[in-house]
Amino acid sequence: MKNFKFGAVFIALLALVAYLSNVIINQRDLGINVALNAEGQVVVTTLGPGGWGEKALVPGDIVLKVDGDDPLQSEVIRQYRAIEGADNILVGRTGLDGTVKTLWLPVVHGASAHGMLFYLVIPGASLLLLLIFSGYVYWKEKDTHAAQMLILFFLSIGLSYFSSAASGMLDPVGRITLGFSFAYIPVFFVHFMQAYLRRYQEQFITRAGLKVLYILASLVGVLMTISIIPGNPIHLLEKAILLVFFICSNFFIVYKLIFKFVKHRSGDLKSLFKFTLTGHAVAFLPFLLFDAIPGFFYDSIIPAKLTAIFLLAIPIVYFYLFVTKRLFDIDFVLNRFFYYTTISFVPALVIVGLLALTIHYNQYMWLKWIQIFVLVYLMITLFLFAKEFIDYRLRPHFLKETHDFQGSIDRFSKRISKVMKRSDLEQALEREVCLILPVRNVSFLKIVQDISTDSPVVTGDGRVAPGVESTLQKLPHKPALGDMLRMPQGVGLVIGNSGTTQHIMWIDEKVNHTSLNLDERNWLKTIAHYSGIVYENLYLIEGLIENLEAEMKNQKEAPSWVLRLIFTLSENERRRLASDLHDAALQDQLIWYRKLESLMLDYPMEEGLVVQLEQIKEGLLDVIHQIRQTCNELRPPLLKEMGIVEALEQLIQQEQIRSNYSVKLWAEPTVIELNDVQILAVYRIVQELLRNADKHAGASQIMIRLEQRDDELFFYYKDDGRGLQLTELTDSFKHMGISGIKERVKSLDGEIVFKSEPGKGFEVQLTLPLDTHSEEGGVSDGSYFAG
């Protein structure tokens, strides 16, 4: 039944379009408006642009005969004060000398080139486009009430535009079609908005208000139908009534859209109503301001056949809205529109002024065109040249973006510089995207090309919308880094490529239902390229580790450069931990200590409570001291500035306070030239040996000797502790520190010898080349020694 109704409506529509096309092709648009003068004669008043009368007649001509009869006998002239459908016209024209000449003017029937373009081609293409839109909406969601009203809205716009030419030629069918379709445009729009907003639990108009609009539109259409009856006086008012209803109903629509926008200005529907309001203004304002309103009072500024083209904006906008379920980022568009219209105003004035001077002072047309071209060309060139300066000065004031994309890129680049794992990178990406874009969800997927089956395998974290993974599996080709992939919901951004593996970040729809604007797309592509570099580096590190593991299996010992890398990473982590302890835990302890001290001074307390609080204060001071001591051990202060000898003296002094041994340090010379890595290595070795002497050896006397022998550093350590069997060094967890000393010396291409027996103390002797790896290990900038 539904298909039968659809077929019947489609056939009726085709028949109506065929009839109107026949009128437009075979009947000439005369465009002659007349009036009666004081003597009762029919006088030509105005001539429509593009009509036959524009070239044949002049305002003021006296119409003597129309098709051989008295013009006052013509029903068309009596009803509409116009001449249409005539075969010939006899006019009297007064010359410059006052004599009256009689002219017989035969009408050439058939549409002119002007009429074919503006009355048939452009309206026909518009109607065809709207029919395609309607067919697509019907195919997609024919059972949806909003879709049905959108189709009626499209058809009413297309029919009113296509029938306007036949109506202007005073064809009865054309006038009836224009009357009903034009009157129903705003009504169908209101009904569509009412149905569309139901999905958001929002009401655009009451049911009673919608019924009133339908009744009024129907009455206007009936008036247009009655007006074609000969002798009916309604024809004097029907055009004014149609325009008044159209103008008032559109003002009502704009009012409702503004009201809804203000109501939801801080909610998710803000962009929806701003989008619809802008689309409505773009579509109807040119027609209202330049044709309908001026035509109601006097005459059109721009004819309807031109302003009506703008009506196509609204079906395109709502077709996009209905089909994609997305909105343009209207703030992005409007900001740029106002900016470019502002900076174009002065150049437009200058160009128009120069064109006026050129046309006024030159008589040769070919010379005028040459001068006009030169002037316009030079002005556009100068404007584009000056636009760079204008953008620099004015763009920040006009285009105040919602988000600081450059600041985001700077922040993101600093954050990913410390990334060591893919999970950390994905966490940084998710945090930055959710901070900049109002999106509901972000997820990460991986596409691995299965070589055996030659088909991709998609894996994710389970947070993506339905259909995303299947869409990625069906990609026709491998996307490049930074490509944005259209998904059933949201978009996919390629953030990493490595061989047969691709990393995709899926970004959900924005909560304000707008699509990504140009700036947001460029920003996403930029961070995707940053991420691609990090992914590539992470894969290189993985490959390096695999090769390293293989080499270590073959050599059974780690190369010195690997050991240096390990110690470098270890020291970096120590430095980071010390910084976190100092900036967070230590500062918090100090704040609570001062608050407790202030509380005890400001308020009287019982003696017992004071004693307990004093104990808490002492405990806090001990914790503060322990944190400071831990920070100093993790990151020795001013180590680079003091040099190795002074640093060891300070270390020994601190350790003797906490321990029961005495240490004698002998250094020659007093200032030994070591690079940063060697200073830190010797410091850590002495630190570990002193800790071992206190915890395990039970030593009471320790001697440390440092000598600089040509291009080598000689280090000697001896204590009188309990000693140990050297074979225990590789078997006991207690001696992991001693093992670390060996590895650290090996990383600097040094040599170390341990000597010990039970009950006879512990000796260490090592040598380090002084000029080795002065710039290796990542510490040449003194990063380990920051205070």
PDB file of N, CA, C and O in Angstrom, residues 331-371:
ATOM      1  N   ASP A 331      30.667  27.399  15.038  1.00  0.00           N
ATOM      2  CA  ASP A 331      31.491  28.476  15.584  1.00  0.00           C
ATOM      3  C   ASP A 331      32.737  28.687  14.725  1.00  0.00           C
ATOM      4  O   ASP A 331      33.137  29.820  14.463  1.00  0.00           O
ATOM      5  N   PHE A 332      33.328  27.588  14.300  1.00  0.00           N
ATOM      6  CA  PHE A 332      34.511  27.672  13.431  1.00  0.00           C
ATOM      7  C   PHE A 332      34.166  28.403  12.135  1.00  0.00           C
ATOM      8  O   PHE A 332      34.910  29.271  11.672  1.00  0.00           O
ATOM      9  N   VAL A 333      33.012  28.063  11.522  1.00  0.00           N
ATOM     10  CA  VAL A 333      32.613  28.670  10.249  1.00  0.00           C
ATOM     11  C   VAL A 333      32.272  30.146  10.432  1.00  0.00           C
ATOM     12  O   VAL A 333      32.711  31.006   9.660  1.00  0.00           O
ATOM     13  N   LEU A 334      31.479  30.454  11.463  1.00  0.00           N
ATOM     14  CA  LEU A 334      31.039  31.839  11.655  1.00  0.00           C
ATOM     15  C   LEU A 334      32.205  32.765  11.983  1.00  0.00           C
ATOM     16  O   LEU A 334      32.256  33.906  11.498  1.00  0.00           O
ATOM     17  N   ASN A 335      33.120  32.310  12.810  1.00  0.00           N
ATOM     18  CA  ASN A 335      34.270  33.148  13.151  1.00  0.00           C
ATOM     19  C   ASN A 335      35.052  33.545  11.907  1.00  0.00           C
ATOM     20  O   ASN A 335      35.430  34.703  11.731  1.00  0.00           O
ATOM     21  N   ARG A 336      35.273  32.590  11.042  1.00  0.00           N
ATOM     22  CA  ARG A 336      36.012  32.895   9.818  1.00  0.00           C
ATOM     23  C   ARG A 336      35.198  33.739   8.850  1.00  0.00           C
ATOM     24  O   ARG A 336      35.741  34.592   8.152  1.00  0.00           O
ATOM     25  N   PHE A 337      33.882  33.493   8.806  1.00  0.00           N
ATOM     26  CA  PHE A 337      33.032  34.303   7.924  1.00  0.00           C
ATOM     27  C   PHE A 337      33.076  35.776   8.336  1.00  0.00           C
ATOM     28  O   PHE A 337      33.274  36.668   7.492  1.00  0.00           O
ATOM     29  N   PHE A 338      32.907  36.051   9.617  1.00  0.00           N
ATOM     30  CA  PHE A 338      32.939  37.439  10.078  1.00  0.00           C
ATOM     31  C   PHE A 338      34.322  38.057   9.895  1.00  0.00           C
ATOM     32  O   PHE A 338      34.454  39.238   9.564  1.00  0.00           O
ATOM     33  N   TYR A 339      35.344  37.244  10.095  1.00  0.00           N
ATOM     34  CA  TYR A 339      36.708  37.765   9.930  1.00  0.00           C
ATOM     35  C   TYR A 339      36.970  38.157   8.484  1.00  0.00           C
ATOM     36  O   TYR A 339      37.440  39.260   8.197  1.00  0.00           O
ATOM     37  N   TYR A 340      36.643  37.261   7.545  1.00  0.00           N
ATOM     38  CA  TYR A 340      36.945  37.537   6.140  1.00  0.00           C
ATOM     39  C   TYR A 340      36.032  38.621   5.560  1.00  0.00           C
ATOM     40  O   TYR A 340      36.468  39.395   4.697  1.00  0.00           O
ATOM     41  N   THR A 341      34.776  38.692   6.020  1.00  0.00           N
ATOM     42  CA  THR A 341      33.926  39.788   5.546  1.00  0.00           C
ATOM     43  C   THR A 341      34.420  41.138   6.070  1.00  0.00           C
ATOM     44  O   THR A 341      34.295  42.160   5.398  1.00  0.00           O
ATOM     45  N   THR A 342      35.006  41.129   7.250  1.00  0.00           N
ATOM     46  CA  THR A 342      35.531  42.379   7.813  1.00  0.00           C
ATOM     47  C   THR A 342      36.741  42.873   7.048  1.00  0.00           C
ATOM     48  O   THR A 342      36.816  44.041   6.655  1.00  0.00           O
ATOM     49  N   ILE A 343      37.712  41.986   6.820  1.00  0.00           N
ATOM     50  CA  ILE A 343      38.928  42.448   6.143  1.00  0.00           C
ATOM     51  C   ILE A 343      38.706  42.670   4.657  1.00  0.00           C
ATOM     52  O   ILE A 343      39.518  43.327   3.999  1.00  0.00           O
ATOM     53  N   SER A 344      37.590  42.150   4.084  1.00  0.00           N
ATOM     54  CA  SER A 344      37.323  42.352   2.659  1.00  0.00           C
ATOM     55  C   SER A 344      36.544  43.624   2.381  1.00  0.00           C
ATOM     56  O   SER A 344      36.425  44.031   1.219  1.00  0.00           O
ATOM     57  N   PHE A 345      36.032  44.271   3.417  1.00  0.00           N
ATOM     58  CA  PHE A 345      35.140  45.409   3.211  1.00  0.00           C
ATOM     59  C   PHE A 345      35.868  46.582   2.537  1.00  0.00           C
ATOM     60  O   PHE A 345      35.411  47.128   1.533  1.00  0.00           O
ATOM     61  N   VAL A 346      37.007  46.977   3.096  1.00  0.00           N
ATOM     62  CA  VAL A 346      37.741  48.126   2.532  1.00  0.00           C
ATOM     63  C   VAL A 346      38.247  47.836   1.125  1.00  0.00           C
ATOM     64  O   VAL A 346      38.071  48.667   0.215  1.00  0.00           O
ATOM     65  N   PRO A 347      38.869  46.679   0.839  1.00  0.00           N
ATOM     66  CA  PRO A 347      39.273  46.410  -0.549  1.00  0.00           C
ATOM     67  C   PRO A 347      38.110  46.426  -1.523  1.00  0.00           C
ATOM     68  O   PRO A 347      38.256  46.893  -2.655  1.00  0.00           O
ATOM     69  N   ALA A 348      36.934  45.922  -1.100  1.00  0.00           N
ATOM     70  CA  ALA A 348      35.766  45.944  -1.985  1.00  0.00           C
ATOM     71  C   ALA A 348      35.352  47.383  -2.300  1.00  0.00           C
ATOM     72  O   ALA A 348      35.022  47.712  -3.457  1.00  0.00           O
ATOM     73  N   LEU A 349      35.359  48.254  -1.292  1.00  0.00           N
ATOM     74  CA  LEU A 349      35.031  49.665  -1.529  1.00  0.00           C
ATOM     75  C   LEU A 349      36.014  50.312  -2.504  1.00  0.00           C
ATOM     76  O   LEU A 349      35.622  51.051  -3.420  1.00  0.00           O
ATOM     77  N   VAL A 350      37.293  50.044  -2.320  1.00  0.00           N
ATOM     78  CA  VAL A 350      38.305  50.637  -3.198  1.00  0.00           C
ATOM     79  C   VAL A 350      38.135  50.149  -4.627  1.00  0.00           C
ATOM     80  O   VAL A 350      38.186  50.940  -5.587  1.00  0.00           O
ATOM     81  N   ILE A 351      37.896  48.841  -4.795  1.00  0.00           N
ATOM     82  CA  ILE A 351      37.724  48.291  -6.145  1.00  0.00           C
ATOM     83  C   ILE A 351      36.506  48.887  -6.828  1.00  0.00           C
ATOM     84  O   ILE A 351      36.556  49.293  -8.004  1.00  0.00           O
ATOM     85  N   VAL A 352      35.380  48.968  -6.100  1.00  0.00           N
ATOM     86  CA  VAL A 352      34.162  49.541  -6.687  1.00  0.00           C
ATOM     87  C   VAL A 352      34.375  51.010  -7.057  1.00  0.00           C
ATOM     88  O   VAL A 352      33.950  51.473  -8.125  1.00  0.00           O
ATOM     89  N   GLY A 353      35.065  51.762  -6.183  1.00  0.00           N
ATOM     90  CA  GLY A 353      35.327  53.167  -6.495  1.00  0.00           C
ATOM     91  C   GLY A 353      36.187  53.339  -7.728  1.00  0.00           C
ATOM     92  O   GLY A 353      35.898  54.181  -8.604  1.00  0.00           O
ATOM     93  N   LEU A 354      37.229  52.554  -7.845  1.00  0.00           N
ATOM     94  CA  LEU A 354      38.095  52.640  -9.027  1.00  0.00           C
ATOM     95  C   LEU A 354      37.361  52.204 -10.290  1.00  0.00           C
ATOM     96  O   LEU A 354      37.552  52.791 -11.368  1.00  0.00           O
ATOM     97  N   LEU A 355      36.500  51.189 -10.171  1.00  0.00           N
ATOM     98  CA  LEU A 355      35.717  50.757 -11.331  1.00  0.00           C
ATOM     99  C   LEU A 355      34.760  51.855 -11.781  1.00  0.00           C
ATOM    100  O   LEU A 355      34.575  52.085 -12.988  1.00  0.00           O
ATOM    101  N   ALA A 356      34.147  52.545 -10.806  1.00  0.00           N
ATOM    102  CA  ALA A 356      33.234  53.637 -11.158  1.00  0.00           C
ATOM    103  C   ALA A 356      33.967  54.746 -11.907  1.00  0.00           C
ATOM    104  O   ALA A 356      33.457  55.282 -12.910  1.00  0.00           O
ATOM    105  N   LEU A 357      35.168  55.097 -11.436  1.00  0.00           N
ATOM    106  CA  LEU A 357      35.946  56.130 -12.132  1.00  0.00           C
ATOM    107  C   LEU A 357      36.335  55.684 -13.533  1.00  0.00           C
ATOM    108  O   LEU A 357      36.273  56.452 -14.503  1.00  0.00           O
ATOM    109  N   THR A 358      36.716  54.430 -13.668  1.00  0.00           N
ATOM    110  CA  THR A 358      37.132  53.910 -14.975  1.00  0.00           C
ATOM    111  C   THR A 358      35.987  53.935 -15.968  1.00  0.00           C
ATOM    112  O   THR A 358      36.134  54.363 -17.121  1.00  0.00           O
ATOM    113  N   ILE A 359      34.833  53.475 -15.524  1.00  0.00           N
ATOM    114  CA  ILE A 359      33.673  53.432 -16.422  1.00  0.00           C
ATOM    115  C   ILE A 359      33.204  54.835 -16.778  1.00  0.00           C
ATOM    116  O   ILE A 359      32.781  55.112 -17.912  1.00  0.00           O
ATOM    117  N   HIS A 360      33.316  55.755 -15.844  1.00  0.00           N
ATOM    118  CA  HIS A 360      32.798  57.115 -16.072  1.00  0.00           C
ATOM    119  C   HIS A 360      33.670  57.918 -17.037  1.00  0.00           C
ATOM    120  O   HIS A 360      33.152  58.685 -17.856  1.00  0.00           O
ATOM    121  N   TYR A 361      34.985  57.760 -16.971  1.00  0.00           N
ATOM    122  CA  TYR A 361      35.871  58.639 -17.731  1.00  0.00           C
ATOM    123  C   TYR A 361      36.362  58.041 -19.047  1.00  0.00           C
ATOM    124  O   TYR A 361      37.150  58.655 -19.743  1.00  0.00           O
ATOM    125  N   ASN A 362      35.942  56.857 -19.411  1.00  0.00           N
ATOM    126  CA  ASN A 362      36.368  56.281 -20.675  1.00  0.00           C
ATOM    127  C   ASN A 362      35.170  55.979 -21.553  1.00  0.00           C
ATOM    128  O   ASN A 362      34.135  55.507 -21.072  1.00  0.00           O
ATOM    129  N   GLN A 363      35.331  56.244 -22.838  1.00  0.00           N
ATOM    130  CA  GLN A 363      34.233  56.040 -23.772  1.00  0.00           C
ATOM    131  C   GLN A 363      34.379  54.745 -24.568  1.00  0.00           C
ATOM    132  O   GLN A 363      33.415  54.240 -25.110  1.00  0.00           O
ATOM    133  N   TYR A 364      35.581  54.219 -24.693  1.00  0.00           N
ATOM    134  CA  TYR A 364      35.795  53.017 -25.489  1.00  0.00           C
ATOM    135  C   TYR A 364      35.601  51.790 -24.600  1.00  0.00           C
ATOM    136  O   TYR A 364      36.307  51.609 -23.598  1.00  0.00           O
ATOM    137  N   MET A 365      34.676  50.930 -24.966  1.00  0.00           N
ATOM    138  CA  MET A 365      34.336  49.787 -24.136  1.00  0.00           C
ATOM    139  C   MET A 365      35.512  48.823 -23.982  1.00  0.00           C
ATOM    140  O   MET A 365      35.778  48.305 -22.895  1.00  0.00           O
ATOM    141  N   TRP A 366      36.252  48.567 -25.084  1.00  0.00           N
ATOM    142  CA  TRP A 366      37.365  47.626 -24.987  1.00  0.00           C
ATOM    143  C   TRP A 366      38.439  48.146 -24.036  1.00  0.00           C
ATOM    144  O   TRP A 366      39.073  47.377 -23.317  1.00  0.00           O
ATOM    145  N   LEU A 367      38.626  49.492 -24.020  1.00  0.00           N
ATOM    146  CA  LEU A 367      39.609  50.074 -23.121  1.00  0.00           C
ATOM    147  C   LEU A 367      39.140  49.964 -21.668  1.00  0.00           C
ATOM    148  O   LEU A 367      39.942  49.727 -20.754  1.00  0.00           O
ATOM    149  N   LYS A 368      37.839  50.095 -21.470  1.00  0.00           N
ATOM    150  CA  LYS A 368      37.296  49.973 -20.115  1.00  0.00           C
ATOM    151  C   LYS A 368      37.555  48.575 -19.551  1.00  0.00           C
ATOM    152  O   LYS A 368      37.967  48.424 -18.400  1.00  0.00           O
ATOM    153  N   TRP A 369      37.328  47.563 -20.372  1.00  0.00           N
ATOM    154  CA  TRP A 369      37.507  46.196 -19.890  1.00  0.00           C
ATOM    155  C   TRP A 369      38.969  45.919 -19.542  1.00  0.00           C
ATOM    156  O   TRP A 369      39.266  45.220 -18.569  1.00  0.00           O
ATOM    157  N   ILE A 370      39.878  46.436 -20.345  1.00  0.00           N
ATOM    158  CA  ILE A 370      41.303  46.260 -20.054  1.00  0.00           C
ATOM    159  C   ILE A 370      41.659  46.938 -18.740  1.00  0.00           C
ATOM    160  O   ILE A 370      42.353  46.363 -17.875  1.00  0.00           O
ATOM    161  N   GLN A 371      41.186  48.175 -18.573  1.00  0.00           N
ATOM    162  CA  GLN A 371      41.482  48.902 -17.342  1.00  0.00           C
ATOM    163  C   GLN A 371      40.844  48.230 -16.121  1.00  0.00           C
ATOM    164  O   GLN A 371      41.448  48.165 -15.047  1.00  0.00           O
TER     165      GLN A 371
END
